[in-house]
Short mmCIF file of C-alpha atoms in Angstrom, two decimals:
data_model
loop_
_atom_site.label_atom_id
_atom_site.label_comp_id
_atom_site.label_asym_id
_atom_site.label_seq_id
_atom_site.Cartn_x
_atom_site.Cartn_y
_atom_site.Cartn_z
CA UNK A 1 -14.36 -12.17 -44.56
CA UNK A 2 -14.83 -8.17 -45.14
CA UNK A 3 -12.56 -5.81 -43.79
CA UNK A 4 -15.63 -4.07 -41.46
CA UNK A 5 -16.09 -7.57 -40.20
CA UNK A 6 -12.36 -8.07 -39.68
CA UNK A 7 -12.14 -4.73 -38.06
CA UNK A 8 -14.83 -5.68 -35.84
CA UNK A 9 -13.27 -8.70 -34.09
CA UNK A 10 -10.35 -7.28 -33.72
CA UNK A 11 -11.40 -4.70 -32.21
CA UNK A 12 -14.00 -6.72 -29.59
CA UNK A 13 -11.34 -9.87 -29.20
CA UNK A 14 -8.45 -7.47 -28.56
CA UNK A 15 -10.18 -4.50 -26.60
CA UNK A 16 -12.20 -6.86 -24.47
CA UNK A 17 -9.37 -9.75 -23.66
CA UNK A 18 -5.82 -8.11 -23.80
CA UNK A 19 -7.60 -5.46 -21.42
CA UNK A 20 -8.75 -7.69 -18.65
CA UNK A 21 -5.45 -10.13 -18.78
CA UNK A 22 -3.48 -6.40 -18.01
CA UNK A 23 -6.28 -6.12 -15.31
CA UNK A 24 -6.44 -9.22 -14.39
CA UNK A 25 -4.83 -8.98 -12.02
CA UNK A 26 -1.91 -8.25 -9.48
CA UNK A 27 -1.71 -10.05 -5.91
CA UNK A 28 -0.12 -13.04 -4.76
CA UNK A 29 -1.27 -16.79 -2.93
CA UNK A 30 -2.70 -18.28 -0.33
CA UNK A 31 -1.59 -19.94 2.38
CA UNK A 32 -2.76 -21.26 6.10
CA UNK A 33 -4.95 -18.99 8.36
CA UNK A 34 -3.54 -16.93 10.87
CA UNK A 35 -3.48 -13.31 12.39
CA UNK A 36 -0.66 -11.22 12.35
CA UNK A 37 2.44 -10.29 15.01
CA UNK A 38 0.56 -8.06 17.52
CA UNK A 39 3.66 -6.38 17.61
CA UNK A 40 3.49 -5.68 13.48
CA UNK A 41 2.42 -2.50 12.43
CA UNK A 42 -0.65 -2.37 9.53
CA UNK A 43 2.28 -1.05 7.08
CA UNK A 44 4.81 -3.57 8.81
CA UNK A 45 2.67 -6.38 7.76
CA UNK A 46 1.53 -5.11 4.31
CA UNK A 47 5.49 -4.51 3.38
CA UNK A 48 6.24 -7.99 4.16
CA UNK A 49 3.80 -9.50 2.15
CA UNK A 50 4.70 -7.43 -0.81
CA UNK A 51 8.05 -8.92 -0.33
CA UNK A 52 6.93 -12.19 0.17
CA UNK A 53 5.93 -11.38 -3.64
CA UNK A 54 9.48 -12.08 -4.83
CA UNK A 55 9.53 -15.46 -4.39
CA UNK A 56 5.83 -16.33 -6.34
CA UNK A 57 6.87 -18.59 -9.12
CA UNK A 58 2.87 -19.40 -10.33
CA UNK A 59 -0.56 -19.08 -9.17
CA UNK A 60 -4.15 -19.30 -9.52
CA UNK A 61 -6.49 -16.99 -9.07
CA UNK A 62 -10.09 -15.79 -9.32
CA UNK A 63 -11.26 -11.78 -10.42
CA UNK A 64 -14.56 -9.90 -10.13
CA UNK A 65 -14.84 -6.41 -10.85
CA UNK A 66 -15.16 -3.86 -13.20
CA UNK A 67 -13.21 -2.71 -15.87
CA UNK A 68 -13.22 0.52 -17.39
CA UNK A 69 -15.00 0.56 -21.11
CA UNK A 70 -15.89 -3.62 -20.55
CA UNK A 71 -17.92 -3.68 -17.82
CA UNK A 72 -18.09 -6.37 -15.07
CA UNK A 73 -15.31 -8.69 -15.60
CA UNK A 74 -15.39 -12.43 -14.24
CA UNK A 75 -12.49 -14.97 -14.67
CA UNK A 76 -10.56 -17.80 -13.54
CA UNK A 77 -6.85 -17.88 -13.90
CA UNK A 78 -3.94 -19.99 -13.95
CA UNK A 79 -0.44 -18.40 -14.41
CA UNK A 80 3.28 -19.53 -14.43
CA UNK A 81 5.98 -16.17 -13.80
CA UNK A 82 9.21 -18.79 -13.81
CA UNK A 83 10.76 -19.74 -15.58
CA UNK A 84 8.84 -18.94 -18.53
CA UNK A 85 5.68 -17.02 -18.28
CA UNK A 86 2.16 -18.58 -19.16
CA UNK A 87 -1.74 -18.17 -18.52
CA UNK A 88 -4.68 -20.03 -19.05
CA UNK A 89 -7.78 -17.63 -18.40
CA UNK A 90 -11.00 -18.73 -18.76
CA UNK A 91 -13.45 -15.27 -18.55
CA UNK A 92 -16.77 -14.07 -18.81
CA UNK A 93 -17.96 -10.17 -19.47
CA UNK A 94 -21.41 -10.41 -18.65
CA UNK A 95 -22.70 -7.05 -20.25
CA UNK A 96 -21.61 -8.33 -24.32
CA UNK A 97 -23.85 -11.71 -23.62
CA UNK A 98 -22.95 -14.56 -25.55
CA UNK A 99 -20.06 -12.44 -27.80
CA UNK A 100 -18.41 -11.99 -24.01
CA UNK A 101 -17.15 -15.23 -22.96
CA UNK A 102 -13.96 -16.12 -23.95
CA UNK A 103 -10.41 -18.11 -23.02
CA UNK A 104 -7.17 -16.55 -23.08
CA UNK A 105 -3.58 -18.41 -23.36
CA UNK A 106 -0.23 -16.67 -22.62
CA UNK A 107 1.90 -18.98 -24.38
CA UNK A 108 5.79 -18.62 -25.70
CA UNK A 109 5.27 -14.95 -25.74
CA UNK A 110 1.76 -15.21 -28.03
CA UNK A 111 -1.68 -14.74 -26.93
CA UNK A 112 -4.80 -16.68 -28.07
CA UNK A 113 -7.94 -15.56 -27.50
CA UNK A 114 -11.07 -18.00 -28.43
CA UNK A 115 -13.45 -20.14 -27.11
CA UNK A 116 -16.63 -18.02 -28.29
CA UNK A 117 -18.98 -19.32 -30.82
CA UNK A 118 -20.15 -15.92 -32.54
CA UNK A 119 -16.07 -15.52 -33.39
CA UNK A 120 -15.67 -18.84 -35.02
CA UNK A 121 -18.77 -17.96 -37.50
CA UNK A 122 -16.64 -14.31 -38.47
CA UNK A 123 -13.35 -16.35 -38.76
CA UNK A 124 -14.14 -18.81 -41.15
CA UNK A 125 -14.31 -21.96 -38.77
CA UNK A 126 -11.30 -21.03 -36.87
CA UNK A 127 -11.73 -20.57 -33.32
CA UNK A 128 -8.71 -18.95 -31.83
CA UNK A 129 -7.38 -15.75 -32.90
CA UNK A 130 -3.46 -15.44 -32.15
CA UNK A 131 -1.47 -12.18 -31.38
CA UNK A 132 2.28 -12.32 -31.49
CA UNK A 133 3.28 -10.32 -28.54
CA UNK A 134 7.20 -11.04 -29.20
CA UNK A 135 6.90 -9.22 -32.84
CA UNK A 136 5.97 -5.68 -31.86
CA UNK A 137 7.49 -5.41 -28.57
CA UNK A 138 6.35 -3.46 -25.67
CA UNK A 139 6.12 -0.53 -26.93
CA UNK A 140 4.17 -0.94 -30.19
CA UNK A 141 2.08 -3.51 -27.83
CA UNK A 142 1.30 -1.01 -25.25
CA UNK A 143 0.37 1.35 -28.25
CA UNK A 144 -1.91 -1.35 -29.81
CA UNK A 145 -3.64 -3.39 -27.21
CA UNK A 146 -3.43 -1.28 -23.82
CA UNK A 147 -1.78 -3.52 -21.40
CA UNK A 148 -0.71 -6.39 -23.48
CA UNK A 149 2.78 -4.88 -23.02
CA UNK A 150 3.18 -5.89 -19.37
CA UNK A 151 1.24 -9.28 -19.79
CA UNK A 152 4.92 -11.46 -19.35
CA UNK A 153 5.76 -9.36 -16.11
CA UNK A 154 5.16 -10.67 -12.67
CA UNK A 155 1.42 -9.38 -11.67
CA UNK A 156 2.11 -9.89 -7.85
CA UNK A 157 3.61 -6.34 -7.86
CA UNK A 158 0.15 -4.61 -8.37
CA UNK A 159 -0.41 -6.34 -4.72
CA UNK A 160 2.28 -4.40 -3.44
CA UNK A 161 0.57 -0.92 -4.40
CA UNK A 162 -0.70 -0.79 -0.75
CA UNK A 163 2.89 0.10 0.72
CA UNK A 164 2.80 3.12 -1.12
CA UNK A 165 -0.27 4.44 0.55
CA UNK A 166 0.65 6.52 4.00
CA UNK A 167 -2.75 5.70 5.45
CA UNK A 168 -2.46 2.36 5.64
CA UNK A 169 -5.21 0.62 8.68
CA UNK A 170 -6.34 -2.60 9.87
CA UNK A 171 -9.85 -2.71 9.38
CA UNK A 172 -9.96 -6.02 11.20
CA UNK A 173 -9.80 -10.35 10.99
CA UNK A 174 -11.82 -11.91 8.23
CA UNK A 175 -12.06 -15.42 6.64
CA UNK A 176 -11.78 -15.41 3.18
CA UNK A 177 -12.44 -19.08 1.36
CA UNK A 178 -12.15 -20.55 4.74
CA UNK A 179 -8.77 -18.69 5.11
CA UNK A 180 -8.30 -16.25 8.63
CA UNK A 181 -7.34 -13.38 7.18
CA UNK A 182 -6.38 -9.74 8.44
CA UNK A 183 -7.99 -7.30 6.21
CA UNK A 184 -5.96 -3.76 5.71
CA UNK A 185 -6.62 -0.26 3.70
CA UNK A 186 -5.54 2.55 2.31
CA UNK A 187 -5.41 4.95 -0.22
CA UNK A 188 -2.32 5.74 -2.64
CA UNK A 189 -1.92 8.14 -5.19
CA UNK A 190 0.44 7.51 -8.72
CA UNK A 191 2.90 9.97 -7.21
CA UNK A 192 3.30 8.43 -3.86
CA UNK A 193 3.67 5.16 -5.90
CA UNK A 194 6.23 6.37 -7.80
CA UNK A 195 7.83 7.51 -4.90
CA UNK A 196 8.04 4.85 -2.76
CA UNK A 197 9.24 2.62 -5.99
CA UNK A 198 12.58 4.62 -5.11
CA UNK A 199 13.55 2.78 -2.13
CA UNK A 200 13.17 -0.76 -3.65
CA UNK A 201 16.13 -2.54 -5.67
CA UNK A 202 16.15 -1.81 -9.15
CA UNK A 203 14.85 -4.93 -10.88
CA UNK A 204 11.85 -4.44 -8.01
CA UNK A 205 11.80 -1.13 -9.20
CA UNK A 206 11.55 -1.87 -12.31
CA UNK A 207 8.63 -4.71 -12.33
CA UNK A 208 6.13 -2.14 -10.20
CA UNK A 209 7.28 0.95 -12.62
CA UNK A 210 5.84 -1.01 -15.88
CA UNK A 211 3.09 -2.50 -13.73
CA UNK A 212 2.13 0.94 -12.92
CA UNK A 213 2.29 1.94 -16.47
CA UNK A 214 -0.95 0.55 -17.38
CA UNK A 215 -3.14 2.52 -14.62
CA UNK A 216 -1.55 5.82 -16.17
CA UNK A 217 -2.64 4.86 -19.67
CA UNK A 218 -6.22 4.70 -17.81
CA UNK A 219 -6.20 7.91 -16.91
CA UNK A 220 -6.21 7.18 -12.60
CA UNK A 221 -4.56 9.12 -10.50
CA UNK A 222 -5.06 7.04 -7.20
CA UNK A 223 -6.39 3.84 -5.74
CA UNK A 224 -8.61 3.11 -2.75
CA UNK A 225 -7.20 -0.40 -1.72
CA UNK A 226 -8.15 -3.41 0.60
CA UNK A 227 -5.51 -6.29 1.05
CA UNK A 228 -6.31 -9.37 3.42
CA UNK A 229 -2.90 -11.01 4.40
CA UNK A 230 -3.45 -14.54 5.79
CA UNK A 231 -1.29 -16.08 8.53
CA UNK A 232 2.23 -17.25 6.68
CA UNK A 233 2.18 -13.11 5.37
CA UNK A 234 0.45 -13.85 1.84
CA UNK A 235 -1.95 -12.13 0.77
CA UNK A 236 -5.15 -13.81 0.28
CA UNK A 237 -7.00 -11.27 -1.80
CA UNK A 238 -6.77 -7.87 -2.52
CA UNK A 239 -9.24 -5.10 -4.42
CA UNK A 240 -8.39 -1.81 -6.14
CA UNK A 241 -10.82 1.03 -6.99
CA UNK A 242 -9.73 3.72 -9.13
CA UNK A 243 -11.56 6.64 -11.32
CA UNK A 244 -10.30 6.11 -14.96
CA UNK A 245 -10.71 8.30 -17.91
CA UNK A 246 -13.33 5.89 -19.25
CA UNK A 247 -15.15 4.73 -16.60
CA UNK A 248 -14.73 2.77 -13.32
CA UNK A 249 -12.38 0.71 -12.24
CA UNK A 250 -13.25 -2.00 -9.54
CA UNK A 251 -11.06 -5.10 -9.16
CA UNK A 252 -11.05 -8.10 -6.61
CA UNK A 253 -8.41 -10.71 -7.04
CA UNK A 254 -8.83 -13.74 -5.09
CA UNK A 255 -6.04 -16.67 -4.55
CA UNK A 256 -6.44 -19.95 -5.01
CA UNK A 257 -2.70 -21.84 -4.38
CA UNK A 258 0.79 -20.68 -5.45
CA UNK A 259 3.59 -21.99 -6.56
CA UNK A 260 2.52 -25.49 -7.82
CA UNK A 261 2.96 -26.59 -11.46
CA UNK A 262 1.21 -24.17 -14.45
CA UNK A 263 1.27 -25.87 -18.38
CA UNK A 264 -0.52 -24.37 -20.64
CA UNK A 265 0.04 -25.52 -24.71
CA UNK A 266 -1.07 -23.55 -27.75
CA UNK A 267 -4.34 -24.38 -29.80
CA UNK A 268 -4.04 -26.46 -32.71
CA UNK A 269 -2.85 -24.36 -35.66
CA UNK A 270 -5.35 -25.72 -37.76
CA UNK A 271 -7.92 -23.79 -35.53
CA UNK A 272 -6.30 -20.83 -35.08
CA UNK A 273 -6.32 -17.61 -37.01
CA UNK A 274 -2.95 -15.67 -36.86
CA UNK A 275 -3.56 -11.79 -36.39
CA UNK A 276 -0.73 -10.50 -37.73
CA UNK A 277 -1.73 -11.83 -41.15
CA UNK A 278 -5.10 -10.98 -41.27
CA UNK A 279 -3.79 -7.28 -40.02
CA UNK A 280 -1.26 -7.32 -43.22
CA UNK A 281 -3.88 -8.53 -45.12
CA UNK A 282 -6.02 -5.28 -44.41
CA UNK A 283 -2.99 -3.40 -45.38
CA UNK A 284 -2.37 -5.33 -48.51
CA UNK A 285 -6.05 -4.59 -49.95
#
């Protein structure tokens, strides 16, 4: 394989899958219909469903949106947070055609990306390409692959966003996938973010700080953002809209079911094409 062509996938598999698993997404579950306490106030009831995070173990989810540089973004999702983290992602980015559909596994701190015919004919056969996330680290990760750095934290605290925001509303009951929902808004800035982050205890703190991490590498400086919060205080689905350096960013994360069993396994090695090597290999010639 040449280096240009090497270059190349790495490049496309890297920019265009690590991205969107950062993206992917950041609410929680869902649960039974339902409206909230009359006597809960819109913040009230978007605080306790952030908190209702905490105790997420897995999920699955669907996303829609757009992401900034990619394009519309379309994926299905399953992901484990304890006791070891794991995804299976199956996604689409309809704007690169046929070079735009792809899986993605989050497994004992690696990521595979294949599943996309175009990359088997530059690899030689092999259809999975895998990055070891444990080898560089966060911070080399978050320098390489924006966002692959925070891809083994919990991403039900981007959900939790919303009780930063100090204009939070109901907007009003909605059924989402036959779910009675209550939908709520707001806006909320990075600072206010960062402020509120403050109050929470530190390894809360601490999970929404790096979460937050990869919208200031994007360049956006606040977040419109919708949350519908079903009847047992989950939320259903949620959507964030930003202004990033690059482009737009327009997310909607829909739930599926929570906290029932996620396994996801590795690709065969004899399929799979280990980054690190072909990246040393560059270096080497």
């Amino acid at each position: 394989m040449s280096t240009s062509v090497r270059r190349s996938v790495r490049r496309r598999t890297i920019g265009a899958g690590l991205a969107a698993v950062a993206l992917a997404a950041g609410a929680v579950s869902c649960s039974k219909g339902g409206e909230e306490s009359p006597k809960m106030t819109p913040a009230a009831a978007v605080a306790k469903a952030a908190k209702n995070t905490e105790d997420i173990t897995s999920f699955r989810y669907r996303m829609k949106g757009k992401v900034p540089e990619q394009g519309r973004v379309e994926a299905e999702a399953s992901m484990r947070i304890k006791p070891s983290v794991a995804m299976s992602m199956k996604m689409t980015v309809p704007d690169q055609g046929t070079k735009g559909t792809m899986e993605i596994r989050l497994v004992d701190k690696a990521m595979y990306i294949g599943g996309n015919a175009d990359l088997a004919k530059e690899m030689d056969g092999k259809t999975w390409i895998k990055f070891d996330m444990s080898a560089l680290g966060d911070k080399n990760l978050g320098a390489t692959t924006p966002g692959a750095g925070q891809a083994d934290q919990n991403p039900a605290t981007e959900s939790t966003f919303l009780t930063g925001a100090k204009n939070v509303k109901k907007v009003g009951t909605e059924t989402v996938d036959g779910v009675k929902t209550t939908h709520y808004s707001g806006t909320v800035t990075v600072a206010d973010l960062k402020a509120s982050f403050k109050d929470e205890a530190k390894a809360v703190r601490e999970a929404r700080e790096k979460s937050l991490q990869q919208y200031e590498k994007l360049g956006v400086d606040k977040l419109a953002m919708d949350m519908w919060v079903d009847g047992e205080n989950h939320t259903k689905q949620f959507r964030m809209q930003g202004a990033a350096d690059k482009g737009p960013l327009d997310m909607t994360v829909t739930f599926l079911d929570y906290n029932k069993p996620v396994s996801v396994t590795a690709p065969p090695a004899k399929d799979t094409a280990d980054l690190a090597e072909m990246m040393k290999g560059l270096q080497d010639g």
